[in-house]
Amino acid sequence: MKQGLRKNWRQFTILVIINAFVGGMVGLERTILPGLAQEVFLINSTSVILSFIVVFGVSKAITNYLTGALANRIGRKNLLVIGWLVALPVPVILIYAPSWSWVVFANVLLGISQGLTWSSTVVMKIDLVGPKNRGLAMGLNESAGYLAVGAVAYLTGMIADGYGVRPYPFYMGIGFGLIGLLLSWVLVSDTGHLVEEEGENDETRQLRNVFVDTTWRDRNLGAITQAGLINNLNDGMMWGVLPLFLALKGFELRSIGQIVAIYPVVWGLGQLFTGKLADLLPKKAMLFYGMAFQGLAIVLIAFSDSYTAFATLSVVLGVGTAVVYPTFLASISAYTHPSQRAASVGVFRLWRDLGYAAGAIFTGVVADLMSLDWAVIFIGVLTLSSAVFIAIRMENRERSK
């Protein structure tokens, strides 16, 4: 195997398909889990309802870091297969959970699984395509994952509207887990050897400390990492709060499922285009405008009432997220040496997915103390502030020498 998208299109396509099933596992919960908490377990506290997102974000974030650190040692494929094995019990637990604590436990497993599977597919695609098409590769990868999130969120909303919030919506998850495991075990080849070949000819400077530099010390990597954290912070808020917010506005479950699905579907489709743009346009500009679009849309959501307004703003939010999401990983790859890339991606994804937990905790506390409207406004302003931070701290150069 040599690097290049054309040379490795078969293996690349298999990984894209697998990542669609990875996204589908998250889509199972996107629409109906807050409703499950209220209808089945009679939970009314926003903070308690959002606890499933907190544990999902923390477990996924830690696993992201471990996946990046262990990718060269254990092997990308092995981590991918282990991730699917961890995912298999999740839909079964959600079907039969006798209490909310079991739902929370299922999300610990889901977070671990997502950290292993999604991180592995990301690193393997970056290995396969080489430097010229990493934005395109990340766009295709994230597009497949988040299109699946949106499609499954829509389907579960329809099924739940007709047949109840469980067990039927979760049956799809059993199929996703089995198919994902089979494809990963039988058809995927490891890509670690490609990194060694690439590193021999790469002149990108080595980071002194991958964790410290990716987290903050390097101006570019630090700016990218904070934006990733804020991006998933607002996504965690949208995941947990938007269904509740729409229910308070009087929308039925079918309409809620439609609105909730628009955002990840636009996010997914948009990355088919924005991924390649990340290879062609300045990454700083893409990150700035993407975060600014997100922040503006979220603030306006707090002042909306109609289906048309919510749907339109979900489109704008999806576009903003589509602009930044493949650009995050393409930028991390551009500013790190191949030998340190998997570890740096793991550190970035650690902080990015801790945003889920931070967003859920912050949103729950503000919503319980003040209102859902104020929680949405605060998250929108924080996202706008992240865009300003990128404009100030990130440099325009495309590679660190």
mmCIF file of C-alpha atoms in Angstrom:
data_model
loop_
_atom_site.group_PDB
_atom_site.id
_atom_site.type_symbol
_atom_site.label_atom_id
_atom_site.label_comp_id
_atom_site.label_asym_id
_atom_site.label_seq_id
_atom_site.Cartn_x
_atom_site.Cartn_y
_atom_site.Cartn_z
ATOM 1 C CA MET A 1 0.000 0.000 0.000
ATOM 2 C CA LYS A 2 1.106 3.530 -0.865
ATOM 3 C CA GLN A 3 -0.539 6.795 0.142
ATOM 4 C CA GLY A 4 -3.131 8.329 -2.179
ATOM 5 C CA LEU A 5 -6.909 8.391 -2.408
ATOM 6 C CA ARG A 6 -7.064 6.770 -5.848
ATOM 7 C CA LYS A 7 -4.667 4.004 -4.880
ATOM 8 C CA ASN A 8 -6.625 3.193 -1.727
ATOM 9 C CA TRP A 9 -10.202 3.971 -2.752
ATOM 10 C CA ARG A 10 -11.519 0.501 -1.889
ATOM 11 C CA GLN A 11 -10.155 0.526 1.643
ATOM 12 C CA PHE A 12 -11.176 4.169 2.031
ATOM 13 C CA THR A 13 -14.734 3.404 0.911
ATOM 14 C CA ILE A 14 -15.033 0.551 3.402
ATOM 15 C CA LEU A 15 -13.968 2.879 6.212
ATOM 16 C CA VAL A 16 -16.508 5.513 5.092
ATOM 17 C CA ILE A 17 -19.276 2.903 5.207
ATOM 18 C CA ILE A 18 -18.155 1.726 8.629
ATOM 19 C CA ASN A 19 -18.195 5.288 9.934
ATOM 20 C CA ALA A 20 -21.789 5.649 8.761
ATOM 21 C CA PHE A 21 -22.700 2.804 11.109
ATOM 22 C CA VAL A 22 -20.653 4.495 13.858
ATOM 23 C CA GLY A 23 -22.726 7.653 13.391
ATOM 24 C CA GLY A 24 -25.933 5.646 13.323
ATOM 25 C CA MET A 25 -25.248 4.428 16.857
ATOM 26 C CA VAL A 26 -25.309 8.056 18.087
ATOM 27 C CA GLY A 27 -28.348 8.881 15.955
ATOM 28 C CA LEU A 28 -30.342 6.289 17.907
ATOM 29 C CA GLU A 29 -30.383 8.660 20.888
ATOM 30 C CA ARG A 30 -30.443 12.049 19.209
ATOM 31 C CA THR A 31 -34.186 12.590 19.160
ATOM 32 C CA ILE A 32 -35.783 10.353 21.743
ATOM 33 C CA LEU A 33 -33.553 9.959 24.811
ATOM 34 C CA PRO A 34 -34.665 13.220 26.526
ATOM 35 C CA GLY A 35 -38.251 12.126 25.910
ATOM 36 C CA LEU A 36 -37.473 8.677 27.291
ATOM 37 C CA ALA A 37 -36.242 10.293 30.498
ATOM 38 C CA GLN A 38 -39.468 12.256 30.918
ATOM 39 C CA GLU A 39 -42.036 9.711 29.706
ATOM 40 C CA VAL A 40 -40.646 6.425 31.034
ATOM 41 C CA PHE A 41 -38.562 7.455 34.059
ATOM 42 C CA LEU A 42 -40.547 10.620 34.985
ATOM 43 C CA ILE A 43 -37.432 12.826 35.239
ATOM 44 C CA ASN A 44 -38.030 16.587 34.946
ATOM 45 C CA SER A 45 -34.661 18.063 35.968
ATOM 46 C CA THR A 46 -32.728 19.210 32.902
ATOM 47 C CA SER A 47 -29.420 18.517 34.660
ATOM 48 C CA VAL A 48 -30.400 14.910 35.400
ATOM 49 C CA ILE A 49 -31.702 14.352 31.864
ATOM 50 C CA LEU A 50 -28.465 15.656 30.382
ATOM 51 C CA SER A 51 -26.370 13.346 32.561
ATOM 52 C CA PHE A 52 -26.283 10.825 29.726
ATOM 53 C CA ILE A 53 -24.492 13.373 27.540
ATOM 54 C CA VAL A 54 -22.017 14.184 30.317
ATOM 55 C CA VAL A 55 -20.899 10.581 30.742
ATOM 56 C CA PHE A 56 -20.916 10.034 26.974
ATOM 57 C CA GLY A 57 -18.659 13.039 26.431
ATOM 58 C CA VAL A 58 -16.224 12.191 29.231
ATOM 59 C CA SER A 59 -15.873 8.513 28.300
ATOM 60 C CA LYS A 60 -15.520 9.326 24.597
ATOM 61 C CA ALA A 61 -12.980 12.069 25.262
ATOM 62 C CA ILE A 62 -10.753 9.859 27.422
ATOM 63 C CA THR A 63 -11.000 7.018 24.921
ATOM 64 C CA ASN A 64 -10.100 9.394 22.066
ATOM 65 C CA TYR A 65 -6.885 10.250 23.869
ATOM 66 C CA LEU A 66 -6.050 6.621 24.579
ATOM 67 C CA THR A 67 -6.826 5.639 20.986
ATOM 68 C CA GLY A 68 -4.423 8.258 19.680
ATOM 69 C CA ALA A 69 -1.739 7.255 22.166
ATOM 70 C CA LEU A 70 -2.112 3.520 21.482
ATOM 71 C CA ALA A 71 -2.766 3.593 17.723
ATOM 72 C CA ASN A 72 0.867 2.987 16.769
ATOM 73 C CA ARG A 73 1.349 0.402 19.504
ATOM 74 C CA ILE A 74 -1.789 -1.761 19.311
ATOM 75 C CA GLY A 75 -2.829 -1.095 15.724
ATOM 76 C CA ARG A 76 -5.668 0.902 14.197
ATOM 77 C CA LYS A 77 -7.702 -2.109 13.084
ATOM 78 C CA ASN A 78 -7.508 -3.813 16.473
ATOM 79 C CA LEU A 79 -8.838 -0.686 18.202
ATOM 80 C CA LEU A 80 -11.653 -0.449 15.644
ATOM 81 C CA VAL A 81 -12.764 -4.030 16.261
ATOM 82 C CA ILE A 82 -12.604 -3.588 20.042
ATOM 83 C CA GLY A 83 -14.764 -0.479 19.699
ATOM 84 C CA TRP A 84 -17.519 -2.418 17.951
ATOM 85 C CA LEU A 85 -17.426 -5.165 20.563
ATOM 86 C CA VAL A 86 -18.002 -2.529 23.252
ATOM 87 C CA ALA A 87 -20.935 -1.094 21.240
ATOM 88 C CA LEU A 88 -22.910 -4.330 20.931
ATOM 89 C CA PRO A 89 -24.627 -4.220 24.366
ATOM 90 C CA VAL A 90 -25.707 -0.556 24.075
ATOM 91 C CA PRO A 91 -29.039 -0.888 22.199
ATOM 92 C CA VAL A 92 -29.979 -3.948 24.260
ATOM 93 C CA ILE A 93 -29.444 -2.009 27.507
ATOM 94 C CA LEU A 94 -31.517 0.917 26.185
ATOM 95 C CA ILE A 95 -34.370 -1.456 25.327
ATOM 96 C CA TYR A 96 -34.525 -3.162 28.711
ATOM 97 C CA ALA A 97 -33.120 -0.487 31.086
ATOM 98 C CA PRO A 98 -35.183 -0.630 34.331
ATOM 99 C CA SER A 99 -33.876 2.744 35.563
ATOM 100 C CA TRP A 100 -32.178 5.900 34.278
ATOM 101 C CA SER A 101 -28.847 4.761 35.749
ATOM 102 C CA TRP A 102 -28.800 1.920 33.210
ATOM 103 C CA VAL A 103 -29.278 4.450 30.393
ATOM 104 C CA VAL A 104 -26.356 6.439 31.779
ATOM 105 C CA PHE A 105 -24.234 3.262 31.898
ATOM 106 C CA ALA A 106 -25.152 2.494 28.277
ATOM 107 C CA ASN A 107 -23.803 5.917 27.341
ATOM 108 C CA VAL A 108 -20.508 5.194 29.075
ATOM 109 C CA LEU A 109 -20.166 2.182 26.780
ATOM 110 C CA LEU A 110 -21.333 4.223 23.784
ATOM 111 C CA GLY A 111 -18.716 6.895 24.503
ATOM 112 C CA ILE A 112 -15.935 4.310 24.763
ATOM 113 C CA SER A 113 -17.104 2.678 21.545
ATOM 114 C CA GLN A 114 -17.305 5.995 19.693
ATOM 115 C CA GLY A 115 -13.840 6.996 20.866
ATOM 116 C CA LEU A 116 -12.347 3.748 19.572
ATOM 117 C CA THR A 117 -14.275 3.423 16.312
ATOM 118 C CA TRP A 118 -14.526 7.022 15.119
ATOM 119 C CA SER A 119 -10.951 7.904 16.087
ATOM 120 C CA SER A 120 -9.623 4.779 14.380
ATOM 121 C CA THR A 121 -11.433 5.500 11.118
ATOM 122 C CA VAL A 122 -10.224 9.121 11.211
ATOM 123 C CA VAL A 123 -6.571 8.178 11.697
ATOM 124 C CA MET A 124 -6.710 5.397 9.096
ATOM 125 C CA LYS A 125 -8.201 7.689 6.441
ATOM 126 C CA ILE A 126 -5.551 10.330 7.138
ATOM 127 C CA ASP A 127 -2.912 7.602 6.742
ATOM 128 C CA LEU A 128 -4.372 6.401 3.457
ATOM 129 C CA VAL A 129 -4.834 9.623 1.486
ATOM 130 C CA GLY A 130 -1.598 11.539 2.126
ATOM 131 C CA PRO A 131 -1.140 15.304 2.632
ATOM 132 C CA LYS A 132 -2.928 16.630 -0.480
ATOM 133 C CA ASN A 133 -6.416 15.293 0.224
ATOM 134 C CA ARG A 134 -6.735 15.195 3.997
ATOM 135 C CA GLY A 135 -9.479 17.802 4.080
ATOM 136 C CA LEU A 136 -11.416 15.846 1.466
ATOM 137 C CA ALA A 137 -10.860 12.631 3.424
ATOM 138 C CA MET A 138 -12.120 14.180 6.643
ATOM 139 C CA GLY A 139 -15.088 15.692 4.822
ATOM 140 C CA LEU A 140 -16.118 12.304 3.449
ATOM 141 C CA ASN A 141 -15.528 10.609 6.804
ATOM 142 C CA GLU A 142 -17.460 13.123 8.888
ATOM 143 C CA SER A 143 -20.138 13.445 6.210
ATOM 144 C CA ALA A 144 -20.889 9.737 6.330
ATOM 145 C CA GLY A 145 -20.961 9.764 10.122
ATOM 146 C CA TYR A 146 -23.207 12.788 10.588
ATOM 147 C CA LEU A 147 -25.536 12.012 7.688
ATOM 148 C CA ALA A 148 -26.140 8.743 9.498
ATOM 149 C CA VAL A 149 -26.688 10.632 12.767
ATOM 150 C CA GLY A 150 -29.321 12.824 11.101
ATOM 151 C CA ALA A 151 -31.020 10.043 9.156
ATOM 152 C CA VAL A 152 -31.282 7.744 12.163
ATOM 153 C CA ALA A 153 -32.438 10.639 14.387
ATOM 154 C CA TYR A 154 -35.247 11.272 11.903
ATOM 155 C CA LEU A 155 -36.184 7.583 11.660
ATOM 156 C CA THR A 156 -36.220 7.065 15.422
ATOM 157 C CA GLY A 157 -38.471 10.107 15.801
ATOM 158 C CA MET A 158 -40.937 8.649 13.287
ATOM 159 C CA ILE A 159 -40.849 5.193 14.878
ATOM 160 C CA ALA A 160 -41.231 6.595 18.386
ATOM 161 C CA ASP A 161 -44.143 8.767 17.262
ATOM 162 C CA GLY A 162 -45.964 5.716 15.940
ATOM 163 C CA TYR A 163 -44.909 2.929 18.298
ATOM 164 C CA GLY A 164 -43.472 4.540 21.445
ATOM 165 C CA VAL A 165 -39.992 5.539 22.563
ATOM 166 C CA ARG A 166 -38.966 1.914 23.106
ATOM 167 C CA PRO A 167 -38.198 -0.814 22.172
ATOM 168 C CA TYR A 168 -38.640 -0.416 18.403
ATOM 169 C CA PRO A 169 -36.394 2.642 17.730
ATOM 170 C CA PHE A 170 -33.401 0.826 19.231
ATOM 171 C CA TYR A 171 -33.649 -2.345 17.163
ATOM 172 C CA MET A 172 -31.672 -0.636 14.398
ATOM 173 C CA GLY A 173 -28.717 -0.319 16.755
ATOM 174 C CA ILE A 174 -28.377 -4.080 17.074
ATOM 175 C CA GLY A 175 -28.024 -4.335 13.291
ATOM 176 C CA PHE A 176 -25.579 -1.419 13.144
ATOM 177 C CA GLY A 177 -23.344 -3.051 15.741
ATOM 178 C CA LEU A 178 -23.247 -6.464 14.081
ATOM 179 C CA ILE A 179 -22.634 -5.110 10.574
ATOM 180 C CA GLY A 180 -19.978 -2.655 11.771
ATOM 181 C CA LEU A 181 -18.128 -5.397 13.628
ATOM 182 C CA LEU A 182 -18.240 -7.782 10.668
ATOM 183 C CA LEU A 183 -16.984 -5.189 8.165
ATOM 184 C CA SER A 184 -14.184 -4.076 10.486
ATOM 185 C CA TRP A 185 -13.022 -7.580 11.274
ATOM 186 C CA VAL A 186 -13.138 -9.017 7.742
ATOM 187 C CA LEU A 187 -12.466 -6.162 5.291
ATOM 188 C CA VAL A 188 -10.277 -3.549 7.015
ATOM 189 C CA SER A 189 -6.474 -3.590 6.742
ATOM 190 C CA ASP A 190 -4.208 -1.726 9.159
ATOM 191 C CA THR A 191 -2.489 1.439 7.889
ATOM 192 C CA GLY A 192 0.253 2.027 10.471
ATOM 193 C CA HIS A 193 3.106 1.230 8.078
ATOM 194 C CA LEU A 194 2.121 4.157 5.842
ATOM 195 C CA VAL A 195 2.954 6.591 8.641
ATOM 196 C CA GLU A 196 6.537 5.335 8.837
ATOM 197 C CA GLU A 197 7.042 5.851 5.095
ATOM 198 C CA GLU A 198 5.527 9.338 5.169
ATOM 199 C CA GLY A 199 7.611 10.387 8.171
ATOM 200 C CA GLU A 200 10.877 9.714 6.344
ATOM 201 C CA ASN A 201 10.185 12.589 3.898
ATOM 202 C CA ASP A 202 8.230 15.005 6.098
ATOM 203 C CA GLU A 203 9.937 18.189 7.321
ATOM 204 C CA THR A 204 7.270 19.327 9.797
ATOM 205 C CA ARG A 205 8.900 20.081 13.130
ATOM 206 C CA GLN A 206 8.420 17.713 16.036
ATOM 207 C CA LEU A 207 6.337 18.979 18.959
ATOM 208 C CA ARG A 208 8.193 19.216 22.278
ATOM 209 C CA ASN A 209 5.237 17.769 24.169
ATOM 210 C CA VAL A 210 2.279 16.538 22.136
ATOM 211 C CA PHE A 211 -0.261 16.996 24.915
ATOM 212 C CA VAL A 212 0.844 20.470 26.013
ATOM 213 C CA ASP A 213 1.434 21.816 22.495
ATOM 214 C CA THR A 214 -1.843 20.503 21.078
ATOM 215 C CA THR A 215 -3.772 21.717 24.107
ATOM 216 C CA TRP A 216 -2.404 25.258 24.276
ATOM 217 C CA ARG A 217 1.292 26.089 23.764
ATOM 218 C CA ASP A 218 1.352 25.946 19.958
ATOM 219 C CA ARG A 219 -0.583 29.001 18.706
ATOM 220 C CA ASN A 220 -2.262 27.143 15.856
ATOM 221 C CA LEU A 221 -2.949 23.833 17.578
ATOM 222 C CA GLY A 222 -4.163 25.590 20.744
ATOM 223 C CA ALA A 223 -6.577 27.785 18.784
ATOM 224 C CA ILE A 224 -7.922 24.770 16.890
ATOM 225 C CA THR A 225 -8.359 22.765 20.091
ATOM 226 C CA GLN A 226 -10.356 25.450 21.913
ATOM 227 C CA ALA A 227 -12.632 25.815 18.888
ATOM 228 C CA GLY A 228 -13.175 22.064 18.813
ATOM 229 C CA LEU A 229 -14.154 22.084 22.495
ATOM 230 C CA ILE A 230 -16.623 24.956 21.970
ATOM 231 C CA ASN A 231 -18.043 23.299 18.838
ATOM 232 C CA ASN A 232 -18.945 20.145 20.738
ATOM 233 C CA LEU A 233 -20.044 22.172 23.744
ATOM 234 C CA ASN A 234 -22.762 23.757 21.607
ATOM 235 C CA ASP A 235 -23.494 20.417 19.933
ATOM 236 C CA GLY A 236 -23.999 18.832 23.370
ATOM 237 C CA MET A 237 -26.445 21.618 24.160
ATOM 238 C CA MET A 238 -28.325 21.075 20.882
ATOM 239 C CA TRP A 239 -28.428 17.315 21.456
ATOM 240 C CA GLY A 240 -29.901 17.516 24.934
ATOM 241 C CA VAL A 241 -31.798 20.800 25.003
ATOM 242 C CA LEU A 242 -33.258 21.311 21.528
ATOM 243 C CA PRO A 243 -35.820 18.465 21.839
ATOM 244 C CA LEU A 244 -36.895 19.819 25.244
ATOM 245 C CA PHE A 245 -36.934 23.408 23.942
ATOM 246 C CA LEU A 246 -39.117 22.425 20.978
ATOM 247 C CA ALA A 247 -41.472 20.432 23.212
ATOM 248 C CA LEU A 248 -41.970 23.534 25.383
ATOM 249 C CA LYS A 249 -42.860 25.441 22.212
ATOM 250 C CA GLY A 250 -45.654 22.930 21.566
ATOM 251 C CA PHE A 251 -44.123 20.860 18.752
ATOM 252 C CA GLU A 252 -45.107 17.187 18.389
ATOM 253 C CA LEU A 253 -42.503 14.404 18.429
ATOM 254 C CA ARG A 254 -42.585 13.958 14.634
ATOM 255 C CA SER A 255 -41.845 17.666 14.061
ATOM 256 C CA ILE A 256 -39.173 17.631 16.751
ATOM 257 C CA GLY A 257 -37.501 14.697 15.009
ATOM 258 C CA GLN A 258 -37.548 16.562 11.695
ATOM 259 C CA ILE A 259 -36.018 19.744 13.113
ATOM 260 C CA VAL A 260 -33.436 17.876 15.165
ATOM 261 C CA ALA A 261 -32.417 15.873 12.080
ATOM 262 C CA ILE A 262 -31.904 18.923 9.825
ATOM 263 C CA TYR A 263 -28.810 20.127 11.655
ATOM 264 C CA PRO A 264 -26.710 16.914 11.437
ATOM 265 C CA VAL A 265 -27.951 16.183 7.883
ATOM 266 C CA VAL A 266 -26.825 19.614 6.621
ATOM 267 C CA TRP A 267 -23.654 19.166 8.667
ATOM 268 C CA GLY A 268 -23.068 15.815 6.983
ATOM 269 C CA LEU A 269 -23.923 16.856 3.414
ATOM 270 C CA GLY A 270 -21.999 20.107 3.711
ATOM 271 C CA GLN A 271 -18.772 18.300 4.500
ATOM 272 C CA LEU A 272 -18.809 16.686 1.070
ATOM 273 C CA PHE A 273 -17.869 20.173 -0.163
ATOM 274 C CA THR A 274 -16.175 21.865 2.788
ATOM 275 C CA GLY A 275 -13.737 18.998 3.259
ATOM 276 C CA LYS A 276 -12.055 19.677 -0.068
ATOM 277 C CA LEU A 277 -12.228 23.435 0.578
ATOM 278 C CA ALA A 278 -10.097 22.807 3.673
ATOM 279 C CA ASP A 279 -7.350 21.612 1.298
ATOM 280 C CA LEU A 280 -7.639 24.765 -0.846
ATOM 281 C CA LEU A 281 -8.648 27.736 1.349
ATOM 282 C CA PRO A 282 -6.928 29.265 4.409
ATOM 283 C CA LYS A 283 -7.822 27.145 7.407
ATOM 284 C CA LYS A 284 -7.922 30.106 9.775
ATOM 285 C CA ALA A 285 -10.630 31.829 7.716
ATOM 286 C CA MET A 286 -12.724 28.663 7.495
ATOM 287 C CA LEU A 287 -12.580 28.107 11.242
ATOM 288 C CA PHE A 288 -13.421 31.750 12.011
ATOM 289 C CA TYR A 289 -16.454 31.986 9.731
ATOM 290 C CA GLY A 290 -17.713 28.526 10.646
ATOM 291 C CA MET A 291 -17.705 29.265 14.378
ATOM 292 C CA ALA A 292 -19.272 32.692 13.777
ATOM 293 C CA PHE A 293 -22.136 31.144 11.774
ATOM 294 C CA GLN A 294 -22.749 28.639 14.555
ATOM 295 C CA GLY A 295 -22.830 31.278 17.283
ATOM 296 C CA LEU A 296 -25.206 33.551 15.374
ATOM 297 C CA ALA A 297 -27.619 30.697 14.620
ATOM 298 C CA ILE A 298 -27.694 29.511 18.250
ATOM 299 C CA VAL A 299 -28.408 32.985 19.635
ATOM 300 C CA LEU A 300 -31.284 33.440 17.174
ATOM 301 C CA ILE A 301 -32.753 30.022 18.065
ATOM 302 C CA ALA A 302 -33.489 31.362 21.552
ATOM 303 C CA PHE A 303 -35.787 34.005 20.034
ATOM 304 C CA SER A 304 -37.598 31.749 17.549
ATOM 305 C CA ASP A 305 -41.091 30.260 17.682
ATOM 306 C CA SER A 306 -42.084 28.907 14.258
ATOM 307 C CA TYR A 307 -41.190 25.655 12.517
ATOM 308 C CA THR A 308 -39.761 27.640 9.588
ATOM 309 C CA ALA A 309 -37.475 29.677 11.846
ATOM 310 C CA PHE A 310 -36.148 26.630 13.691
ATOM 311 C CA ALA A 311 -35.627 24.731 10.435
ATOM 312 C CA THR A 312 -33.806 27.665 8.806
ATOM 313 C CA LEU A 313 -31.524 28.227 11.781
ATOM 314 C CA SER A 314 -30.787 24.494 11.948
ATOM 315 C CA VAL A 315 -29.589 24.756 8.347
ATOM 316 C CA VAL A 316 -27.328 27.722 9.201
ATOM 317 C CA LEU A 317 -25.953 25.888 12.236
ATOM 318 C CA GLY A 318 -25.325 22.803 10.095
ATOM 319 C CA VAL A 319 -23.464 24.871 7.482
ATOM 320 C CA GLY A 320 -21.270 26.497 10.128
ATOM 321 C CA THR A 321 -20.424 23.146 11.663
ATOM 322 C CA ALA A 322 -19.742 21.609 8.241
ATOM 323 C CA VAL A 323 -17.221 24.377 7.545
ATOM 324 C CA VAL A 324 -15.189 23.758 10.704
ATOM 325 C CA TYR A 325 -15.451 20.025 11.308
ATOM 326 C CA PRO A 326 -13.227 18.587 8.557
ATOM 327 C CA THR A 327 -11.013 21.664 8.839
ATOM 328 C CA PHE A 328 -10.235 20.836 12.486
ATOM 329 C CA LEU A 329 -8.649 17.479 11.690
ATOM 330 C CA ALA A 330 -7.037 18.617 8.432
ATOM 331 C CA SER A 331 -5.409 21.478 10.365
ATOM 332 C CA ILE A 332 -4.175 19.252 13.191
ATOM 333 C CA SER A 333 -2.627 16.967 10.567
ATOM 334 C CA ALA A 334 -0.997 19.891 8.772
ATOM 335 C CA TYR A 335 0.709 21.196 11.903
ATOM 336 C CA THR A 336 2.061 17.897 13.264
ATOM 337 C CA HIS A 337 4.726 15.420 12.184
ATOM 338 C CA PRO A 338 3.371 12.072 10.888
ATOM 339 C CA SER A 339 4.932 10.196 13.805
ATOM 340 C CA GLN A 340 3.036 12.419 16.266
ATOM 341 C CA ARG A 341 -0.170 12.818 14.261
ATOM 342 C CA ALA A 342 -2.257 10.065 15.856
ATOM 343 C CA ALA A 343 -1.314 11.265 19.351
ATOM 344 C CA SER A 344 -2.061 14.908 18.490
ATOM 345 C CA VAL A 345 -5.407 13.972 16.941
ATOM 346 C CA GLY A 346 -6.152 12.021 20.126
ATOM 347 C CA VAL A 347 -5.375 15.050 22.318
ATOM 348 C CA PHE A 348 -7.525 17.315 20.133
ATOM 349 C CA ARG A 349 -10.405 14.843 20.233
ATOM 350 C CA LEU A 350 -9.995 14.525 24.009
ATOM 351 C CA TRP A 351 -10.663 18.234 24.508
ATOM 352 C CA ARG A 352 -13.198 18.466 21.688
ATOM 353 C CA ASP A 353 -15.419 15.740 23.105
ATOM 354 C CA LEU A 354 -15.061 16.990 26.669
ATOM 355 C CA GLY A 355 -17.114 19.808 25.177
ATOM 356 C CA TYR A 356 -20.112 17.458 25.214
ATOM 357 C CA ALA A 357 -19.825 17.107 28.974
ATOM 358 C CA ALA A 358 -19.107 20.804 29.550
ATOM 359 C CA GLY A 359 -22.041 21.822 27.361
ATOM 360 C CA ALA A 360 -24.458 19.453 29.054
ATOM 361 C CA ILE A 361 -23.395 20.495 32.574
ATOM 362 C CA PHE A 362 -23.403 24.222 31.822
ATOM 363 C CA THR A 363 -26.706 24.059 29.950
ATOM 364 C CA GLY A 364 -28.392 21.968 32.634
ATOM 365 C CA VAL A 365 -27.320 24.278 35.462
ATOM 366 C CA VAL A 366 -28.340 27.469 33.629
ATOM 367 C CA ALA A 367 -31.642 25.942 32.497
ATOM 368 C CA ASP A 368 -32.525 24.791 36.024
ATOM 369 C CA LEU A 369 -31.501 28.099 37.633
ATOM 370 C CA MET A 370 -32.793 30.464 34.941
ATOM 371 C CA SER A 371 -34.409 29.068 31.775
ATOM 372 C CA LEU A 372 -33.709 27.094 28.612
ATOM 373 C CA ASP A 373 -33.738 30.369 26.649
ATOM 374 C CA TRP A 374 -30.856 31.808 28.672
ATOM 375 C CA ALA A 375 -28.913 28.565 28.391
ATOM 376 C CA VAL A 376 -29.156 28.727 24.596
ATOM 377 C CA ILE A 377 -28.153 32.401 24.517
ATOM 378 C CA PHE A 378 -25.084 31.854 26.708
ATOM 379 C CA ILE A 379 -23.872 28.986 24.521
ATOM 380 C CA GLY A 380 -24.352 31.096 21.385
ATOM 381 C CA VAL A 381 -22.325 33.987 22.816
ATOM 382 C CA LEU A 382 -19.568 31.588 23.894
ATOM 383 C CA THR A 383 -19.397 30.208 20.340
ATOM 384 C CA LEU A 384 -19.072 33.715 18.901
ATOM 385 C CA SER A 385 -16.257 34.378 21.376
ATOM 386 C CA SER A 386 -14.445 31.277 20.096
ATOM 387 C CA ALA A 387 -14.480 32.740 16.583
ATOM 388 C CA VAL A 388 -12.890 35.947 17.895
ATOM 389 C CA PHE A 389 -10.220 33.904 19.698
ATOM 390 C CA ILE A 390 -9.300 32.175 16.423
ATOM 391 C CA ALA A 391 -8.990 35.532 14.679
ATOM 392 C CA ILE A 392 -6.603 36.802 17.367
ATOM 393 C CA ARG A 393 -4.400 33.791 18.145
ATOM 394 C CA MET A 394 -4.194 31.560 15.090
ATOM 395 C CA GLU A 395 -1.515 32.315 12.509
ATOM 396 C CA ASN A 396 -2.074 32.307 8.766
ATOM 397 C CA ARG A 397 0.737 29.938 7.881
ATOM 398 C CA GLU A 398 -0.381 26.497 6.787
ATOM 399 C CA ARG A 399 2.469 24.399 8.187
ATOM 400 C CA SER A 400 4.787 24.593 11.230
ATOM 401 C CA LYS A 401 8.414 24.201 10.216
#
